[in-house]
JSON list of C-alpha atoms and ligand atoms in Angstrom, two decimals:
[
{"chain": "L", "resi": 1275, "resn": "UNK", "atom": "CA", "xyz": [-18.14, -9.41, 6.73]},
{"chain": "L", "resi": 1276, "resn": "UNK", "atom": "CA", "xyz": [-21.28, -7.49, 5.80]},
{"chain": "L", "resi": 1277, "resn": "UNK", "atom": "CA", "xyz": [-19.06, -3.99, 5.77]},
{"chain": "L", "resi": 1278, "resn": "UNK", "atom": "CA", "xyz": [-17.39, -5.18, 2.64]},
{"chain": "L", "resi": 1279, "resn": "UNK", "atom": "CA", "xyz": [-19.13, -3.62, -0.20]},
{"chain": "L", "resi": 1280, "resn": "UNK", "atom": "CA", "xyz": [-19.28, -0.07, 1.76]},
{"chain": "L", "resi": 1281, "resn": "UNK", "atom": "CA", "xyz": [-15.23, 0.25, 1.75]},
{"chain": "L", "resi": 1282, "resn": "UNK", "atom": "CA", "xyz": [-13.29, 1.14, -1.17]},
{"chain": "L", "resi": 1283, "resn": "UNK", "atom": "CA", "xyz": [-11.05, 3.70, -2.02]},
{"chain": "L", "resi": 1284, "resn": "UNK", "atom": "CA", "xyz": [-11.20, 6.43, -3.92]},
{"chain": "L", "resi": 1285, "resn": "UNK", "atom": "CA", "xyz": [-10.79, 6.31, -7.90]},
{"chain": "L", "resi": 1286, "resn": "UNK", "atom": "CA", "xyz": [-7.44, 8.28, -7.63]},
{"chain": "L", "resi": 1287, "resn": "UNK", "atom": "CA", "xyz": [-5.75, 5.85, -5.28]},
{"chain": "L", "resi": 1288, "resn": "UNK", "atom": "CA", "xyz": [-7.14, 2.91, -7.25]},
{"chain": "L", "resi": 1289, "resn": "UNK", "atom": "CA", "xyz": [-5.54, 4.07, -10.33]},
{"chain": "L", "resi": 1290, "resn": "UNK", "atom": "CA", "xyz": [-2.20, 4.42, -8.17]},
{"chain": "L", "resi": 1291, "resn": "UNK", "atom": "CA", "xyz": [-2.30, 0.85, -7.18]},
{"chain": "L", "resi": 1292, "resn": "UNK", "atom": "CA", "xyz": [-3.12, -0.58, -10.93]},
{"chain": "L", "resi": 1293, "resn": "UNK", "atom": "CA", "xyz": [-0.74, 1.86, -12.07]},
{"chain": "L", "resi": 1294, "resn": "UNK", "atom": "CA", "xyz": [2.16, 0.18, -9.97]},
{"chain": "L", "resi": 1295, "resn": "UNK", "atom": "CA", "xyz": [0.97, -3.66, -10.71]},
{"chain": "L", "resi": 1296, "resn": "UNK", "atom": "CA", "xyz": [0.60, -2.33, -14.52]},
{"chain": "L", "resi": 1297, "resn": "UNK", "atom": "CA", "xyz": [4.47, -1.80, -14.69]},
{"chain": "L", "resi": 1298, "resn": "UNK", "atom": "CA", "xyz": [5.16, -4.82, -13.57]},
{"chain": "L", "resi": 1299, "resn": "UNK", "atom": "CA", "xyz": [2.85, -7.37, -14.70]},
{"chain": "L", "resi": 1300, "resn": "UNK", "atom": "CA", "xyz": [2.17, -4.94, -17.95]},
{"chain": "L", "resi": 1301, "resn": "UNK", "atom": "CA", "xyz": [-1.20, -4.51, -19.41]},
{"chain": "L", "resi": 1302, "resn": "UNK", "atom": "CA", "xyz": [-1.51, -7.68, -20.63]},
{"chain": "L", "resi": 1303, "resn": "UNK", "atom": "CA", "xyz": [-0.59, -9.42, -16.94]},
{"chain": "L", "resi": 1304, "resn": "UNK", "atom": "CA", "xyz": [-3.11, -6.62, -14.98]},
{"chain": "L", "resi": 1305, "resn": "UNK", "atom": "CA", "xyz": [-6.09, -7.67, -17.58]},
{"chain": "L", "resi": 1306, "resn": "UNK", "atom": "CA", "xyz": [-5.28, -11.55, -16.70]},
{"chain": "L", "resi": 1307, "resn": "UNK", "atom": "CA", "xyz": [-5.59, -10.45, -13.41]},
{"chain": "L", "resi": 1308, "resn": "UNK", "atom": "CA", "xyz": [-8.88, -8.81, -13.76]},
{"chain": "L", "resi": 1309, "resn": "UNK", "atom": "CA", "xyz": [-10.26, -11.63, -15.92]},
{"chain": "L", "resi": 1310, "resn": "UNK", "atom": "CA", "xyz": [-9.30, -14.34, -13.39]},
{"chain": "L", "resi": 1311, "resn": "UNK", "atom": "CA", "xyz": [-11.31, -11.63, -10.18]},
{"chain": "L", "resi": 1312, "resn": "UNK", "atom": "CA", "xyz": [-14.26, -12.09, -13.02]},
{"chain": "L", "resi": 1313, "resn": "UNK", "atom": "CA", "xyz": [-13.90, -15.76, -12.74]},
{"chain": "L", "resi": 1314, "resn": "UNK", "atom": "CA", "xyz": [-13.51, -15.75, -9.04]},
{"chain": "L", "resi": 1315, "resn": "UNK", "atom": "CA", "xyz": [-17.41, -13.96, -8.99]},
{"chain": "L", "resi": 1316, "resn": "UNK", "atom": "CA", "xyz": [-15.98, -10.71, -7.73]},
{"chain": "L", "resi": 1317, "resn": "UNK", "atom": "CA", "xyz": [-17.49, -7.81, -9.12]},
{"chain": "L", "resi": 1318, "resn": "UNK", "atom": "CA", "xyz": [-16.62, -5.95, -12.05]},
{"chain": "L", "resi": 1319, "resn": "UNK", "atom": "CA", "xyz": [-15.39, -2.72, -9.70]},
{"chain": "L", "resi": 1320, "resn": "UNK", "atom": "CA", "xyz": [-12.31, -3.86, -10.43]},
{"chain": "L", "resi": 1321, "resn": "UNK", "atom": "CA", "xyz": [-12.58, -3.54, -14.22]},
{"chain": "L", "resi": 1322, "resn": "UNK", "atom": "CA", "xyz": [-14.60, -0.57, -14.51]},
{"chain": "L", "resi": 1323, "resn": "UNK", "atom": "CA", "xyz": [-11.36, 0.89, -12.84]},
{"chain": "L", "resi": 1324, "resn": "UNK", "atom": "CA", "xyz": [-9.74, 1.92, -15.96]},
{"chain": "L", "resi": 1325, "resn": "UNK", "atom": "CA", "xyz": [-12.62, 3.95, -17.73]},
{"chain": "L", "resi": 1326, "resn": "UNK", "atom": "CA", "xyz": [-12.18, 7.70, -17.37]},
{"chain": "L", "resi": 1327, "resn": "UNK", "atom": "CA", "xyz": [-14.23, 9.01, -13.93]},
{"chain": "L", "resi": 1328, "resn": "UNK", "atom": "CA", "xyz": [-15.23, 4.79, -13.70]},
{"chain": "L", "resi": 1329, "resn": "UNK", "atom": "CA", "xyz": [-14.97, 2.58, -10.66]},
{"chain": "L", "resi": 1330, "resn": "UNK", "atom": "CA", "xyz": [-13.47, 2.60, -7.30]},
{"chain": "L", "resi": 1331, "resn": "UNK", "atom": "CA", "xyz": [-11.59, -0.52, -5.78]},
{"chain": "L", "resi": 1332, "resn": "UNK", "atom": "CA", "xyz": [-13.47, -2.22, -3.11]},
{"chain": "L", "resi": 1333, "resn": "UNK", "atom": "CA", "xyz": [-10.92, -3.26, -0.73]},
{"chain": "L", "resi": 1334, "resn": "UNK", "atom": "CA", "xyz": [-13.00, -6.97, -1.61]},
{"chain": "L", "resi": 1335, "resn": "UNK", "atom": "CA", "xyz": [-11.75, -5.91, -5.50]},
{"chain": "L", "resi": 1336, "resn": "UNK", "atom": "CA", "xyz": [-8.33, -5.31, -4.11]},
{"chain": "L", "resi": 1337, "resn": "UNK", "atom": "CA", "xyz": [-7.96, -8.49, -2.38]},
{"chain": "L", "resi": 1338, "resn": "UNK", "atom": "CA", "xyz": [-9.54, -11.00, -4.88]},
{"chain": "L", "resi": 1339, "resn": "UNK", "atom": "CA", "xyz": [-6.78, -8.68, -7.54]},
{"chain": "L", "resi": 1340, "resn": "UNK", "atom": "CA", "xyz": [-3.95, -10.06, -4.99]},
{"chain": "L", "resi": 1341, "resn": "UNK", "atom": "CA", "xyz": [-5.02, -13.35, -5.12]},
{"chain": "L", "resi": 1342, "resn": "UNK", "atom": "CA", "xyz": [-5.73, -13.36, -8.79]},
{"chain": "L", "resi": 1343, "resn": "UNK", "atom": "CA", "xyz": [-1.84, -12.70, -8.86]},
{"chain": "L", "resi": 1344, "resn": "UNK", "atom": "CA", "xyz": [-1.49, -15.67, -6.75]},
{"chain": "L", "resi": 1345, "resn": "UNK", "atom": "CA", "xyz": [-3.39, -18.14, -9.28]},
{"chain": "L", "resi": 1346, "resn": "UNK", "atom": "CA", "xyz": [-1.44, -16.49, -12.13]},
{"chain": "L", "resi": 1347, "resn": "UNK", "atom": "CA", "xyz": [2.28, -16.25, -10.78]},
{"chain": "L", "resi": 1348, "resn": "UNK", "atom": "CA", "xyz": [1.91, -19.04, -7.79]},
{"chain": "L", "resi": 1349, "resn": "UNK", "atom": "CA", "xyz": [1.81, -17.94, -3.95]},
{"chain": "L", "resi": 1350, "resn": "UNK", "atom": "CA", "xyz": [5.61, -16.92, -3.84]},
{"chain": "L", "resi": 1351, "resn": "UNK", "atom": "CA", "xyz": [5.32, -15.48, -7.07]},
{"chain": "L", "resi": 1352, "resn": "UNK", "atom": "CA", "xyz": [2.23, -13.65, -6.81]},
{"chain": "L", "resi": 1353, "resn": "UNK", "atom": "CA", "xyz": [3.78, -12.23, -3.46]},
{"chain": "L", "resi": 1354, "resn": "UNK", "atom": "CA", "xyz": [6.91, -10.59, -5.64]},
{"chain": "L", "resi": 1355, "resn": "UNK", "atom": "CA", "xyz": [4.40, -9.78, -8.13]},
{"chain": "L", "resi": 1356, "resn": "UNK", "atom": "CA", "xyz": [2.37, -7.51, -5.26]},
{"chain": "L", "resi": 1357, "resn": "UNK", "atom": "CA", "xyz": [5.15, -6.30, -3.23]},
{"chain": "L", "resi": 1358, "resn": "UNK", "atom": "CA", "xyz": [7.13, -5.27, -6.32]},
{"chain": "L", "resi": 1359, "resn": "UNK", "atom": "CA", "xyz": [3.52, -3.45, -7.57]},
{"chain": "L", "resi": 1360, "resn": "UNK", "atom": "CA", "xyz": [3.62, -1.90, -3.92]},
{"chain": "L", "resi": 1361, "resn": "UNK", "atom": "CA", "xyz": [7.00, 0.06, -4.56]},
{"chain": "L", "resi": 1362, "resn": "UNK", "atom": "CA", "xyz": [6.45, 0.62, -8.07]},
{"chain": "L", "resi": 1363, "resn": "UNK", "atom": "CA", "xyz": [3.02, 2.26, -6.89]},
{"chain": "L", "resi": 1364, "resn": "UNK", "atom": "CA", "xyz": [4.83, 5.14, -4.77]},
{"chain": "L", "resi": 1365, "resn": "UNK", "atom": "CA", "xyz": [6.30, 7.06, -7.68]},
{"chain": "L", "resi": 1366, "resn": "UNK", "atom": "CA", "xyz": [2.94, 7.45, -8.95]},
{"chain": "L", "resi": 1367, "resn": "UNK", "atom": "CA", "xyz": [1.21, 8.08, -5.33]},
{"chain": "L", "resi": 1368, "resn": "UNK", "atom": "CA", "xyz": [3.89, 10.95, -5.39]},
{"chain": "L", "resi": 1369, "resn": "UNK", "atom": "CA", "xyz": [2.65, 11.87, -8.75]},
{"chain": "L", "resi": 1370, "resn": "UNK", "atom": "CA", "xyz": [-0.76, 12.42, -7.63]},
{"chain": "L", "resi": 1371, "resn": "UNK", "atom": "CA", "xyz": [-1.06, 13.51, -4.23]},
{"chain": "L", "resi": 1372, "resn": "UNK", "atom": "CA", "xyz": [3.02, 14.36, -3.76]},
{"chain": "L", "resi": 1373, "resn": "UNK", "atom": "CA", "xyz": [1.76, 18.39, -3.37]},
{"chain": "L", "resi": 1374, "resn": "UNK", "atom": "CA", "xyz": [-1.03, 17.35, -1.12]},
{"chain": "L", "resi": 1375, "resn": "UNK", "atom": "CA", "xyz": [1.45, 15.76, 1.29]},
{"chain": "L", "resi": 1376, "resn": "UNK", "atom": "CA", "xyz": [4.04, 19.01, 1.20]},
{"chain": "L", "resi": 1377, "resn": "UNK", "atom": "CA", "xyz": [6.94, 16.71, 0.07]},
{"chain": "L", "resi": 1378, "resn": "UNK", "atom": "CA", "xyz": [8.72, 18.96, -1.93]},
{"chain": "L", "resi": 1379, "resn": "UNK", "atom": "CA", "xyz": [8.06, 22.26, 0.24]},
{"chain": "L", "resi": 1380, "resn": "UNK", "atom": "CA", "xyz": [12.02, 23.31, 0.87]},
{"chain": "L", "resi": 1381, "resn": "UNK", "atom": "CA", "xyz": [10.45, 23.69, 4.67]},
{"chain": "L", "resi": 1382, "resn": "UNK", "atom": "CA", "xyz": [9.49, 19.54, 4.53]},
{"chain": "L", "resi": 1383, "resn": "UNK", "atom": "CA", "xyz": [13.13, 19.04, 2.82]},
{"chain": "L", "resi": 1384, "resn": "UNK", "atom": "CA", "xyz": [15.20, 21.24, 5.59]},
{"chain": "L", "resi": 1385, "resn": "UNK", "atom": "CA", "xyz": [13.59, 19.00, 8.19]},
{"chain": "L", "resi": 1386, "resn": "UNK", "atom": "CA", "xyz": [16.02, 16.93, 10.21]},
{"chain": "L", "resi": 1387, "resn": "UNK", "atom": "CA", "xyz": [16.19, 13.23, 8.77]},
{"chain": "L", "resi": 1388, "resn": "UNK", "atom": "CA", "xyz": [14.33, 11.62, 11.56]},
{"chain": "L", "resi": 1389, "resn": "UNK", "atom": "CA", "xyz": [11.77, 14.58, 11.99]},
{"chain": "L", "resi": 1390, "resn": "UNK", "atom": "CA", "xyz": [11.59, 14.74, 7.89]},
{"chain": "L", "resi": 1391, "resn": "UNK", "atom": "CA", "xyz": [10.82, 10.86, 7.82]},
{"chain": "L", "resi": 1392, "resn": "UNK", "atom": "CA", "xyz": [8.37, 10.64, 10.46]},
{"chain": "L", "resi": 1393, "resn": "UNK", "atom": "CA", "xyz": [6.30, 13.61, 9.28]},
{"chain": "L", "resi": 1394, "resn": "UNK", "atom": "CA", "xyz": [6.34, 11.87, 5.40]},
{"chain": "L", "resi": 1395, "resn": "UNK", "atom": "CA", "xyz": [5.44, 8.82, 6.92]},
{"chain": "L", "resi": 1396, "resn": "UNK", "atom": "CA", "xyz": [2.34, 10.30, 8.90]},
{"chain": "L", "resi": 1397, "resn": "UNK", "atom": "CA", "xyz": [1.34, 12.60, 5.35]},
{"chain": "L", "resi": 1398, "resn": "UNK", "atom": "CA", "xyz": [1.49, 8.82, 3.77]},
{"chain": "L", "resi": 1399, "resn": "UNK", "atom": "CA", "xyz": [-0.88, 7.44, 6.27]},
{"chain": "L", "resi": 1400, "resn": "UNK", "atom": "CA", "xyz": [-3.34, 10.31, 5.69]},
{"chain": "L", "resi": 1401, "resn": "UNK", "atom": "CA", "xyz": [-3.58, 9.88, 2.21]},
{"chain": "L", "resi": 1402, "resn": "UNK", "atom": "CA", "xyz": [-4.48, 6.55, 2.60]},
{"chain": "L", "resi": 1403, "resn": "UNK", "atom": "CA", "xyz": [-6.63, 7.41, 5.34]},
{"chain": "L", "resi": 1404, "resn": "UNK", "atom": "CA", "xyz": [-8.78, 9.30, 3.39]},
{"chain": "L", "resi": 1405, "resn": "UNK", "atom": "CA", "xyz": [-8.86, 8.14, 0.29]},
{"chain": "L", "resi": 1406, "resn": "UNK", "atom": "CA", "xyz": [-9.17, 4.22, 1.43]},
{"chain": "L", "resi": 1407, "resn": "UNK", "atom": "CA", "xyz": [-11.55, 6.08, 4.32]},
{"chain": "L", "resi": 1408, "resn": "UNK", "atom": "CA", "xyz": [-9.71, 3.67, 6.79]},
{"chain": "L", "resi": 1409, "resn": "UNK", "atom": "CA", "xyz": [-7.96, 5.02, 9.89]},
{"chain": "L", "resi": 1410, "resn": "UNK", "atom": "CA", "xyz": [-4.63, 4.64, 9.45]},
{"chain": "L", "resi": 1411, "resn": "UNK", "atom": "CA", "xyz": [-2.32, 5.33, 13.01]},
{"chain": "L", "resi": 1412, "resn": "UNK", "atom": "CA", "xyz": [1.27, 6.41, 12.46]},
{"chain": "L", "resi": 1413, "resn": "UNK", "atom": "CA", "xyz": [3.76, 5.95, 15.66]},
{"chain": "L", "resi": 1414, "resn": "UNK", "atom": "CA", "xyz": [7.29, 5.28, 16.88]},
{"chain": "L", "resi": 1415, "resn": "UNK", "atom": "CA", "xyz": [9.24, 3.63, 19.71]},
{"chain": "L", "resi": 1416, "resn": "UNK", "atom": "CA", "xyz": [13.03, 4.24, 20.39]},
{"chain": "L", "resi": 1417, "resn": "UNK", "atom": "CA", "xyz": [13.69, 1.70, 17.60]},
{"chain": "L", "resi": 1418, "resn": "UNK", "atom": "CA", "xyz": [11.00, 1.52, 15.51]},
{"chain": "L", "resi": 1419, "resn": "UNK", "atom": "CA", "xyz": [8.02, 3.72, 13.26]},
{"chain": "L", "resi": 1420, "resn": "UNK", "atom": "CA", "xyz": [4.75, 1.79, 13.56]},
{"chain": "L", "resi": 1421, "resn": "UNK", "atom": "CA", "xyz": [2.21, 1.91, 10.88]},
{"chain": "L", "resi": 1422, "resn": "UNK", "atom": "CA", "xyz": [-0.85, 0.17, 11.80]},
{"chain": "L", "resi": 1423, "resn": "UNK", "atom": "CA", "xyz": [-4.38, -0.08, 9.95]},
{"chain": "L", "resi": 1424, "resn": "UNK", "atom": "CA", "xyz": [-7.29, -1.36, 12.58]},
{"chain": "L", "resi": 1425, "resn": "UNK", "atom": "CA", "xyz": [-9.83, -1.89, 8.94]},
{"chain": "L", "resi": 1426, "resn": "UNK", "atom": "CA", "xyz": [-6.82, -3.42, 6.25]},
{"chain": "L", "resi": 1427, "resn": "UNK", "atom": "CA", "xyz": [-7.79, -2.45, 2.40]},
{"chain": "L", "resi": 1428, "resn": "UNK", "atom": "CA", "xyz": [-5.37, -5.35, 1.51]},
{"chain": "L", "resi": 1429, "resn": "UNK", "atom": "CA", "xyz": [-6.36, -8.56, 3.24]},
{"chain": "L", "resi": 1430, "resn": "UNK", "atom": "CA", "xyz": [-9.94, -8.09, 4.51]},
{"chain": "L", "resi": 1431, "resn": "UNK", "atom": "CA", "xyz": [-11.61, -11.19, 4.61]},
{"chain": "L", "resi": 1432, "resn": "UNK", "atom": "CA", "xyz": [-8.52, -13.16, 3.98]},
{"chain": "L", "resi": 1433, "resn": "UNK", "atom": "CA", "xyz": [-7.26, -15.70, 6.09]},
{"chain": "L", "resi": 1434, "resn": "UNK", "atom": "CA", "xyz": [-3.53, -17.38, 6.05]},
{"chain": "L", "resi": 1435, "resn": "UNK", "atom": "CA", "xyz": [-0.96, -19.52, 7.18]},
{"chain": "L", "resi": 1436, "resn": "UNK", "atom": "CA", "xyz": [1.46, -16.80, 6.73]},
{"chain": "L", "resi": 1437, "resn": "UNK", "atom": "CA", "xyz": [2.25, -14.17, 9.29]},
{"chain": "L", "resi": 1438, "resn": "UNK", "atom": "CA", "xyz": [1.52, -11.85, 6.73]},
{"chain": "L", "resi": 1439, "resn": "UNK", "atom": "CA", "xyz": [0.08, -11.56, 3.27]},
{"chain": "L", "resi": 1440, "resn": "UNK", "atom": "CA", "xyz": [-0.09, -7.31, 3.07]},
{"chain": "L", "resi": 1441, "resn": "UNK", "atom": "CA", "xyz": [2.85, -7.43, 0.56]},
{"chain": "L", "resi": 1442, "resn": "UNK", "atom": "CA", "xyz": [1.69, -4.11, -1.10]},
{"chain": "L", "resi": 1443, "resn": "UNK", "atom": "CA", "xyz": [2.00, -2.07, 1.27]},
{"chain": "L", "resi": 1444, "resn": "UNK", "atom": "CA", "xyz": [5.02, -3.60, 2.70]},
{"chain": "L", "resi": 1445, "resn": "UNK", "atom": "CA", "xyz": [6.34, -2.77, -0.80]},
{"chain": "L", "resi": 1446, "resn": "UNK", "atom": "CA", "xyz": [5.17, 1.18, -0.88]},
{"chain": "L", "resi": 1447, "resn": "UNK", "atom": "CA", "xyz": [6.76, 1.55, 2.91]},
{"chain": "L", "resi": 1448, "resn": "UNK", "atom": "CA", "xyz": [10.11, 0.04, 1.85]},
{"chain": "L", "resi": 1449, "resn": "UNK", "atom": "CA", "xyz": [10.05, 2.74, -1.30]},
{"chain": "L", "resi": 1450, "resn": "UNK", "atom": "CA", "xyz": [9.17, 5.38, 0.30]},
{"chain": "L", "resi": 1451, "resn": "UNK", "atom": "CA", "xyz": [11.53, 4.99, 2.85]},
{"chain": "L", "resi": 1452, "resn": "UNK", "atom": "CA", "xyz": [14.08, 4.62, 0.18]},
{"chain": "L", "resi": 1453, "resn": "UNK", "atom": "CA", "xyz": [13.00, 7.74, -1.69]},
{"chain": "L", "resi": 1454, "resn": "UNK", "atom": "CA", "xyz": [12.95, 10.23, 1.71]},
{"chain": "L", "resi": 1455, "resn": "UNK", "atom": "CA", "xyz": [16.27, 8.51, 2.51]},
{"chain": "L", "resi": 1456, "resn": "UNK", "atom": "CA", "xyz": [18.08, 9.36, -0.66]},
{"chain": "L", "resi": 1457, "resn": "UNK", "atom": "CA", "xyz": [17.59, 5.56, -1.69]},
{"chain": "L", "resi": 1458, "resn": "UNK", "atom": "CA", "xyz": [18.88, 3.61, 1.72]},
{"chain": "L", "resi": 1459, "resn": "UNK", "atom": "CA", "xyz": [17.33, 0.51, 2.70]},
{"chain": "L", "resi": 1460, "resn": "UNK", "atom": "CA", "xyz": [14.79, 0.47, 5.79]},
{"chain": "L", "resi": 1461, "resn": "UNK", "atom": "CA", "xyz": [13.33, -2.89, 6.83]},
{"chain": "L", "resi": 1462, "resn": "UNK", "atom": "CA", "xyz": [9.25, -2.88, 7.15]},
{"chain": "L", "resi": 1463, "resn": "UNK", "atom": "CA", "xyz": [8.44, -6.11, 8.90]},
{"chain": "L", "resi": 1464, "resn": "UNK", "atom": "CA", "xyz": [4.27, -7.11, 9.15]},
{"chain": "L", "resi": 1465, "resn": "UNK", "atom": "CA", "xyz": [4.46, -7.52, 12.38]},
{"chain": "L", "resi": 1466, "resn": "UNK", "atom": "CA", "xyz": [0.81, -8.20, 13.15]},
{"chain": "L", "resi": 1467, "resn": "UNK", "atom": "CA", "xyz": [-1.81, -9.39, 10.13]},
{"chain": "L", "resi": 1468, "resn": "UNK", "atom": "CA", "xyz": [-5.81, -9.18, 10.56]},
{"chain": "L", "resi": 1469, "resn": "UNK", "atom": "CA", "xyz": [-5.38, -12.15, 7.74]},
{"chain": "L", "resi": 1470, "resn": "UNK", "atom": "CA", "xyz": [-3.05, -13.87, 10.71]},
{"chain": "L", "resi": 1471, "resn": "UNK", "atom": "CA", "xyz": [-5.63, -13.49, 13.11]},
{"chain": "L", "resi": 1472, "resn": "UNK", "atom": "CA", "xyz": [-4.20, -10.33, 14.46]},
{"chain": "L", "resi": 1473, "resn": "UNK", "atom": "CA", "xyz": [-6.36, -7.37, 15.60]},
{"chain": "L", "resi": 1474, "resn": "UNK", "atom": "CA", "xyz": [-4.74, -5.08, 13.30]},
{"chain": "L", "resi": 1475, "resn": "UNK", "atom": "CA", "xyz": [-2.51, -5.18, 10.82]},
{"chain": "L", "resi": 1476, "resn": "UNK", "atom": "CA", "xyz": [0.64, -3.51, 11.92]},
{"chain": "L", "resi": 1477, "resn": "UNK", "atom": "CA", "xyz": [3.94, -2.75, 10.70]},
{"chain": "L", "resi": 1478, "resn": "UNK", "atom": "CA", "xyz": [7.30, -1.59, 12.23]},
{"chain": "L", "resi": 1479, "resn": "UNK", "atom": "CA", "xyz": [9.94, -0.34, 10.22]},
{"chain": "L", "resi": 1480, "resn": "UNK", "atom": "CA", "xyz": [13.16, -0.26, 11.85]},
{"chain": "L", "resi": 1481, "resn": "UNK", "atom": "CA", "xyz": [15.02, 3.21, 12.53]},
{"chain": "L", "resi": 1482, "resn": "UNK", "atom": "CA", "xyz": [18.52, 1.73, 11.37]},
{"chain": "L", "resi": 1483, "resn": "UNK", "atom": "CA", "xyz": [18.98, 1.48, 7.90]},
{"chain": "L", "resi": 1484, "resn": "UNK", "atom": "CA", "xyz": [20.54, -1.67, 6.74]},
{"chain": "L", "resi": 1485, "resn": "UNK", "atom": "CA", "xyz": [23.00, -0.07, 4.53]},
{"chain": "T", "resi": 2008, "resn": "LIG", "atom": "ZN1", "xyz": [-3.44, -6.28, 6.33]}
]
């Protein structure tokens, strides 16, 4: 746990996360969550994040924010809020990093679907990897794409009875696949989670869309 303080996401990525959250619960909801975080005794990094040039969310701050949502909206309600925040955050991520990810280039858009889905996922992994300073590995097998984080910003230090708690990234990945496939629904499942004694947080995305 000694590494907690040094792990943080960039200011840009922190803002993407908060913008997604704000879209779901409004500014007052985000402020209520930040106040709850403050009351829980976890740091003001989260609070300064709205200020120009200010704060980066630490992993600890992110996890506290998600916990605050559970306190404010109940466990299941909080999970729903975080999942939908992840989905909503995708478009802010696209706005901020889309050019860098080369997702609007013709060359990318002309790729055959399977390659396009995978290439965008790899690009998304690189962005999160860089901006959260933690490795993301993307792999695939015959039936699924696999997204793996060995040091997950979304659940660091958490322990849960559930099989997985990383709803934000689940939502973000769901929305990415919907966007890249023109609105189809790909099931994203957290197969392994560090909060549930997993070695890493591992997400499996079925290559077969549900619709
Ligand atoms: Zn996790």
